[in-house]
CSV table of C-alpha atoms in Angstrom, one decimal:
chain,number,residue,atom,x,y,z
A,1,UNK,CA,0.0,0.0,0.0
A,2,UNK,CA,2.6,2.1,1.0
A,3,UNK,CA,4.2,2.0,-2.5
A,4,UNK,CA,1.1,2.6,-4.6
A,5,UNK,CA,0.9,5.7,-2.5
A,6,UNK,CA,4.5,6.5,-3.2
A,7,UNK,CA,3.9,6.1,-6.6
A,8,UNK,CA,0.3,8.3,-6.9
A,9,UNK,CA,2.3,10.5,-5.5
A,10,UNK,CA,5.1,11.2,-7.7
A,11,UNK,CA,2.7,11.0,-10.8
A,12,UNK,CA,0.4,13.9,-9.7
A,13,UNK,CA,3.8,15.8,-9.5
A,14,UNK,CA,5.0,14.9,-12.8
A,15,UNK,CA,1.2,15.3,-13.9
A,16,UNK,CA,1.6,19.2,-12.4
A,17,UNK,CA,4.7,19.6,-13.9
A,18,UNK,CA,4.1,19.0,-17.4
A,19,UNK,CA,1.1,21.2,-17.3
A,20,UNK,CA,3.0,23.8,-15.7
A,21,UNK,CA,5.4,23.6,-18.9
A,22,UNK,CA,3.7,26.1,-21.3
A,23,UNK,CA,6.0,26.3,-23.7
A,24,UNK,CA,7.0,22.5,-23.7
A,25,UNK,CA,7.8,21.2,-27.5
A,26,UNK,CA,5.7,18.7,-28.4
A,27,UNK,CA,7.7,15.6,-29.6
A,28,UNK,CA,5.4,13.2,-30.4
A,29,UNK,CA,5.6,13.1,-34.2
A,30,UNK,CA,9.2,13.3,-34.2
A,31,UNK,CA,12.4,10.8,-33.8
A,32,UNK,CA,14.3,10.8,-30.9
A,33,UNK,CA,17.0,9.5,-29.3
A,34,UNK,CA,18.1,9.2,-26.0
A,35,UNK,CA,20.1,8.1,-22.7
A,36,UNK,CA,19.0,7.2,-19.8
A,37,UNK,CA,20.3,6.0,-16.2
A,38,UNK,CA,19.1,4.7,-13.2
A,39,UNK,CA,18.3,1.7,-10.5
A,40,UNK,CA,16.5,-1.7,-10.5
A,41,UNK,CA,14.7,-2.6,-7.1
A,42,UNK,CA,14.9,-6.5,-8.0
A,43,UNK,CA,13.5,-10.0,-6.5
A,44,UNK,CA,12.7,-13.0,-7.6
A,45,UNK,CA,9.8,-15.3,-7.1
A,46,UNK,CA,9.5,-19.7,-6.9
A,47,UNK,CA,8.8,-20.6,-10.2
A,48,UNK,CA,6.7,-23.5,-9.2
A,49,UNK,CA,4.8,-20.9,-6.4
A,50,UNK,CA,6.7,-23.2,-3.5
A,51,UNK,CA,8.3,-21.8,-0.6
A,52,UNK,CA,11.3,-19.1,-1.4
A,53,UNK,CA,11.5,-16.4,0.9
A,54,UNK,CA,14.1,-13.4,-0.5
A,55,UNK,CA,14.5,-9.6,-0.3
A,56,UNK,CA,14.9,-7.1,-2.4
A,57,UNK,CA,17.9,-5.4,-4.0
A,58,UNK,CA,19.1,-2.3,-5.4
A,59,UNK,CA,21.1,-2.5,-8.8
A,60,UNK,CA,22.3,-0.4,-11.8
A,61,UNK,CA,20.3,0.3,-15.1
A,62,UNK,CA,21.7,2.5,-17.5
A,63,UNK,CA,21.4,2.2,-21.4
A,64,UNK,CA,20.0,4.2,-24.6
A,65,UNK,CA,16.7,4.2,-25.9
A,66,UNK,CA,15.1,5.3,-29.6
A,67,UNK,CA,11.5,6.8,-29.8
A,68,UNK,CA,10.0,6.1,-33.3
A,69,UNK,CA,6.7,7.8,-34.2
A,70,UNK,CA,4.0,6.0,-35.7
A,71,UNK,CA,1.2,9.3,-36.6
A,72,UNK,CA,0.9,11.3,-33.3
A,73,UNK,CA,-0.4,8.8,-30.7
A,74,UNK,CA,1.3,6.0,-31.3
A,75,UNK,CA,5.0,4.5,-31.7
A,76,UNK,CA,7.8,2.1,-30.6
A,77,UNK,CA,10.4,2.5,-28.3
A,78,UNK,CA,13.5,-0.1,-28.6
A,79,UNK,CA,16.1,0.1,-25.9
A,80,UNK,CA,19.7,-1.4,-25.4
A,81,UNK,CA,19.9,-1.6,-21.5
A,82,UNK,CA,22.7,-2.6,-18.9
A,83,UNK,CA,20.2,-4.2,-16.2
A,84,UNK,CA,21.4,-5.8,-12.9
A,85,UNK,CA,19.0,-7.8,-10.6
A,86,UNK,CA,18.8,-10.1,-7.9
A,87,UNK,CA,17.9,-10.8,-4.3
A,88,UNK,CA,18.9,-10.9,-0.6
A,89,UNK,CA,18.8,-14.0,1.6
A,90,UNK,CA,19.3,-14.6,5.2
A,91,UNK,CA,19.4,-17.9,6.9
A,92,UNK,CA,21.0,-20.3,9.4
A,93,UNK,CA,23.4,-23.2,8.9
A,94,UNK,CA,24.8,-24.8,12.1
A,95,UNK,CA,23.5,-22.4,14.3
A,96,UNK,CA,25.4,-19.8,12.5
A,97,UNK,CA,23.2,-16.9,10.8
A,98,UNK,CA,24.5,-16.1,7.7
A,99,UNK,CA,23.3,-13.5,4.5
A,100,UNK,CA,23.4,-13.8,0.7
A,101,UNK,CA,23.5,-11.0,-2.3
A,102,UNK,CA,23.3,-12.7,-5.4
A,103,UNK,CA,23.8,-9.8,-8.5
A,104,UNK,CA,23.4,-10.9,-11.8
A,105,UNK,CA,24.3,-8.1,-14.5
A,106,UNK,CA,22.4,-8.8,-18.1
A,107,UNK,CA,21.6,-6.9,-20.9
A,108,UNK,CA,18.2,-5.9,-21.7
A,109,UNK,CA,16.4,-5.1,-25.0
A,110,UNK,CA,13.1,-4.1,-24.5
A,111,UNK,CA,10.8,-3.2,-27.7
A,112,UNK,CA,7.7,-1.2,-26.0
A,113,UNK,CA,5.2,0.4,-27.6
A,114,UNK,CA,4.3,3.8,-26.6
A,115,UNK,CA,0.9,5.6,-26.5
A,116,UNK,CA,1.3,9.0,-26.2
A,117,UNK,CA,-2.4,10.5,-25.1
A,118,UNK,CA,-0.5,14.0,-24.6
A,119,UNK,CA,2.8,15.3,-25.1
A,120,UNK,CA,4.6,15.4,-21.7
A,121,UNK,CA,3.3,11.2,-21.0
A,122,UNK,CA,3.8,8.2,-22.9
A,123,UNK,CA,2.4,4.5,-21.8
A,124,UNK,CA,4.6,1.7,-22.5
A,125,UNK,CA,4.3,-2.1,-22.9
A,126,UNK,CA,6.1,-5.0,-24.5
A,127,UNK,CA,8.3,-7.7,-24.5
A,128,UNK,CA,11.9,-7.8,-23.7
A,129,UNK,CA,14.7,-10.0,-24.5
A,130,UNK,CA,17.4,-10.3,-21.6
A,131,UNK,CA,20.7,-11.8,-21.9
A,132,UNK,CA,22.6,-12.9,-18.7
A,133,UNK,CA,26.4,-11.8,-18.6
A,134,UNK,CA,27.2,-12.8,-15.2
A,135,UNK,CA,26.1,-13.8,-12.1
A,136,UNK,CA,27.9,-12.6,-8.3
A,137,UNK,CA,27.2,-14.1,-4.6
A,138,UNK,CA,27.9,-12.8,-2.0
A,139,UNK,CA,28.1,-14.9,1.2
A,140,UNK,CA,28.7,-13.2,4.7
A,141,UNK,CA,28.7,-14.6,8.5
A,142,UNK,CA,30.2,-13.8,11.5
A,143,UNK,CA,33.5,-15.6,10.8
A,144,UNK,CA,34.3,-15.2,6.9
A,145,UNK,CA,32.6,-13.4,3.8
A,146,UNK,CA,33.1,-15.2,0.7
A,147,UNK,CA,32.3,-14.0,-3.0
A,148,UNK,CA,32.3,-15.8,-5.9
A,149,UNK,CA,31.6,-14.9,-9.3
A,150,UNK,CA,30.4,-17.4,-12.3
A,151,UNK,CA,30.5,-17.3,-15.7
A,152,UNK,CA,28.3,-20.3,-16.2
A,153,UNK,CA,30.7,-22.2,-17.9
A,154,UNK,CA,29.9,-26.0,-16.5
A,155,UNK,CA,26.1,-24.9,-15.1
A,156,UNK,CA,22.9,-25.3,-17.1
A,157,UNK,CA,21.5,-21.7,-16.1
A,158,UNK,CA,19.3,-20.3,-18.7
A,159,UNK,CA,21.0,-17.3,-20.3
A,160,UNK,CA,18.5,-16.2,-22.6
A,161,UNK,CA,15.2,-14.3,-20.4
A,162,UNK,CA,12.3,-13.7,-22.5
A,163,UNK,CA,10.4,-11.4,-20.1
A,164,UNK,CA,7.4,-8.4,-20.1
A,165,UNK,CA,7.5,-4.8,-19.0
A,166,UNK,CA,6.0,-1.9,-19.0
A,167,UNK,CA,5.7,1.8,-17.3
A,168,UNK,CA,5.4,5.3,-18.0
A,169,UNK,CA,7.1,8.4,-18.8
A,170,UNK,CA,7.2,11.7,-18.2
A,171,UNK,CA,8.4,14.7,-20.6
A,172,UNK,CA,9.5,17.8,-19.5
A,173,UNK,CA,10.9,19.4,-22.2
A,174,UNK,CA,14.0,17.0,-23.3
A,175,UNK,CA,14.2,15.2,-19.8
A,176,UNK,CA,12.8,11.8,-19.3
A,177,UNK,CA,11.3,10.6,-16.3
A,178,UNK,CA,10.8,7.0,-16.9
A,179,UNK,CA,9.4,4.3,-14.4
A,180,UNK,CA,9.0,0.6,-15.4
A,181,UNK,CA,8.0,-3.1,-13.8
A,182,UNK,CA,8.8,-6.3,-15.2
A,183,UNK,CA,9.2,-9.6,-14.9
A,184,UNK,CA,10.7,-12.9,-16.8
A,185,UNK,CA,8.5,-15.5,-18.4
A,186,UNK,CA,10.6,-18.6,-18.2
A,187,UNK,CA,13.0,-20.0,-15.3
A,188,UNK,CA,16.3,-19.2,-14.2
A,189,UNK,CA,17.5,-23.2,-14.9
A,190,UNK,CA,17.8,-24.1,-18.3
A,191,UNK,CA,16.1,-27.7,-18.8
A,192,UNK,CA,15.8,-28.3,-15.0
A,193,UNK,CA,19.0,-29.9,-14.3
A,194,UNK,CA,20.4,-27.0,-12.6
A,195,UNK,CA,21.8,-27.1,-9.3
A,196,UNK,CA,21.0,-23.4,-8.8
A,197,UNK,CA,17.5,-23.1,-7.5
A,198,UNK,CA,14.6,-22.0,-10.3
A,199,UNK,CA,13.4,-18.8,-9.4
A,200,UNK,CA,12.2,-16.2,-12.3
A,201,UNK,CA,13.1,-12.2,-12.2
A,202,UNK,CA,10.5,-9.2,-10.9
A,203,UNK,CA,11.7,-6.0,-10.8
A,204,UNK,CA,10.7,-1.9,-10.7
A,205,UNK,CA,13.2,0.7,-12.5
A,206,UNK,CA,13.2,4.5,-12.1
A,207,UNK,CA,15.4,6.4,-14.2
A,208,UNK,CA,16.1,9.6,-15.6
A,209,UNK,CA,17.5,10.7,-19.1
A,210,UNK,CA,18.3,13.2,-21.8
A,211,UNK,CA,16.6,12.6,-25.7
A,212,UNK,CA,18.3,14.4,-28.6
C-alpha cells in the first residue's frame, strides 16, 4: 500500500509539472533518441509458487533508448539496457546466521510500444529479451565473507530471459522521467538440471534521461 501511494504521489507531480510547462515542444511526431540512467529494485519469485522467501535489491540500469513515431499517438520504443538484478537472503546453517547478495548483470532489450495521449506522457508495454552476462554471490557470517563470481561455464542456467514490462514516462521538455515493472516469463535453470534453485526475475526501475 505504501508503495502505490508512493507512486500516486510522484505521478500527480510529474502530472503538475508537465502542465505547468507552457512552452513544452511537443515531440510526439518526431524521432528521438536518447540516454537514460538509473536503478533496478529487483526480487525474484519460486517458479513453481513453493516456498522461497528473498528480499529485495538495489542495482544499476543504465542504457540508450530510440523513440519512433507512428502518426501522433502511437510508436515504438526499442532500448539497449545494462540491467542488474537479484535478491537478498538470510538464513541459518549450524546455528550460524549467515546472509546472501546474489547480483546478476544482463543486458536488456526491450521493444515497447508507446501511446502518447498528450505530449509530456507516454504509456509503454512490451516484450523484452534479456541476456545474462554474469552472475555474483555474496556470502557473509560472522567468521568469513566469501564472494564468488560465475561465468556459467559447466552450469545449465538459462542465459536467454524472455520477459514483459511496461511503465510510463514523463516529458518535460528534453528530460525523461521513466518508471517501469517487469518480470521474466521462463526460469532461471535451463532444462531443470540445474543445481541453482529456479526462481524467475521481478523488478521496478526508475530512471532519468536526456533525448536528442
Amino acid at each position: 500500500m505504501k508503495r502505490v501511494i508512493l507512486m500516486f504521489a510522484v505521478v500527480s507531480f510529474m502530472v503538475n509539472v508537465g502542465n505547468a510547462q507552457e512552452d513544452k515542444t511537443d515531440l510526439r511526431e518526431k524521432l528521438t533518441f536518447g540516454v537514460k540512467v538509473g536503478a533496478n529494485l529487483s526480487n525474484v519469485y519460486d517458479s513453481k509458487a513453493e516456498q522461497f522467501n528473498a528480499d529485495a535489491k538495489f542495482g544499476l540500469a543504465t542504457g540508450v533508448f530510440v523513440a519512433v513515431p507512428i502518426g501522433k499517438y502511437l510508436g515504438i520504443q526499442p532500448e539497449i539496457l545494462f540491467s542488474q538484478k537479484g535478491f537478498k537472503a538470510t538464513g541459518t546453517l549450524l546455528g550460524s546466521n549467515y546472509s546472501m547478495t546474489r547480483t546478476t548483470d544482463y543486458i536488456d532489450v526491450p521493444l515497447l510500444i508507446a501511446l502518447k495521449p498528450i505530449g509530456f506522457l507516454t504509456l509503454l508495454a512490451g516484450p523484452q529479451y534479456s541476456y545474462l552476462l554474469k552472475q555474483k554471490d555474496v556470502f557473509e557470517n560472522s567468521a568469513a565473507s566469501i564472494e564468488q563470481t560465475d561465468e556459467f561455464k559447466n552450469d545449465n542456467i538459462r542465459k536467454n530471459t524472455m520477459c514483459f514490462t511496461g511503465g510510463f514516462d514523463v516529458n518535460v521538455n528534453n528530460l525523461v522521467i521513466g518508471a517501469r515493472a517487469g518480470w521474466d516469463f521462463k526460469e532461471n535453470n535451463g532444462d531443470g538440471t540445474s543445481t541453482t534453485p529456479r526462481y524467475k526475475n521481478v523488478w521496478y526501475q526508475a530512471t532519468i534521461g536526456y533525448r536528442f
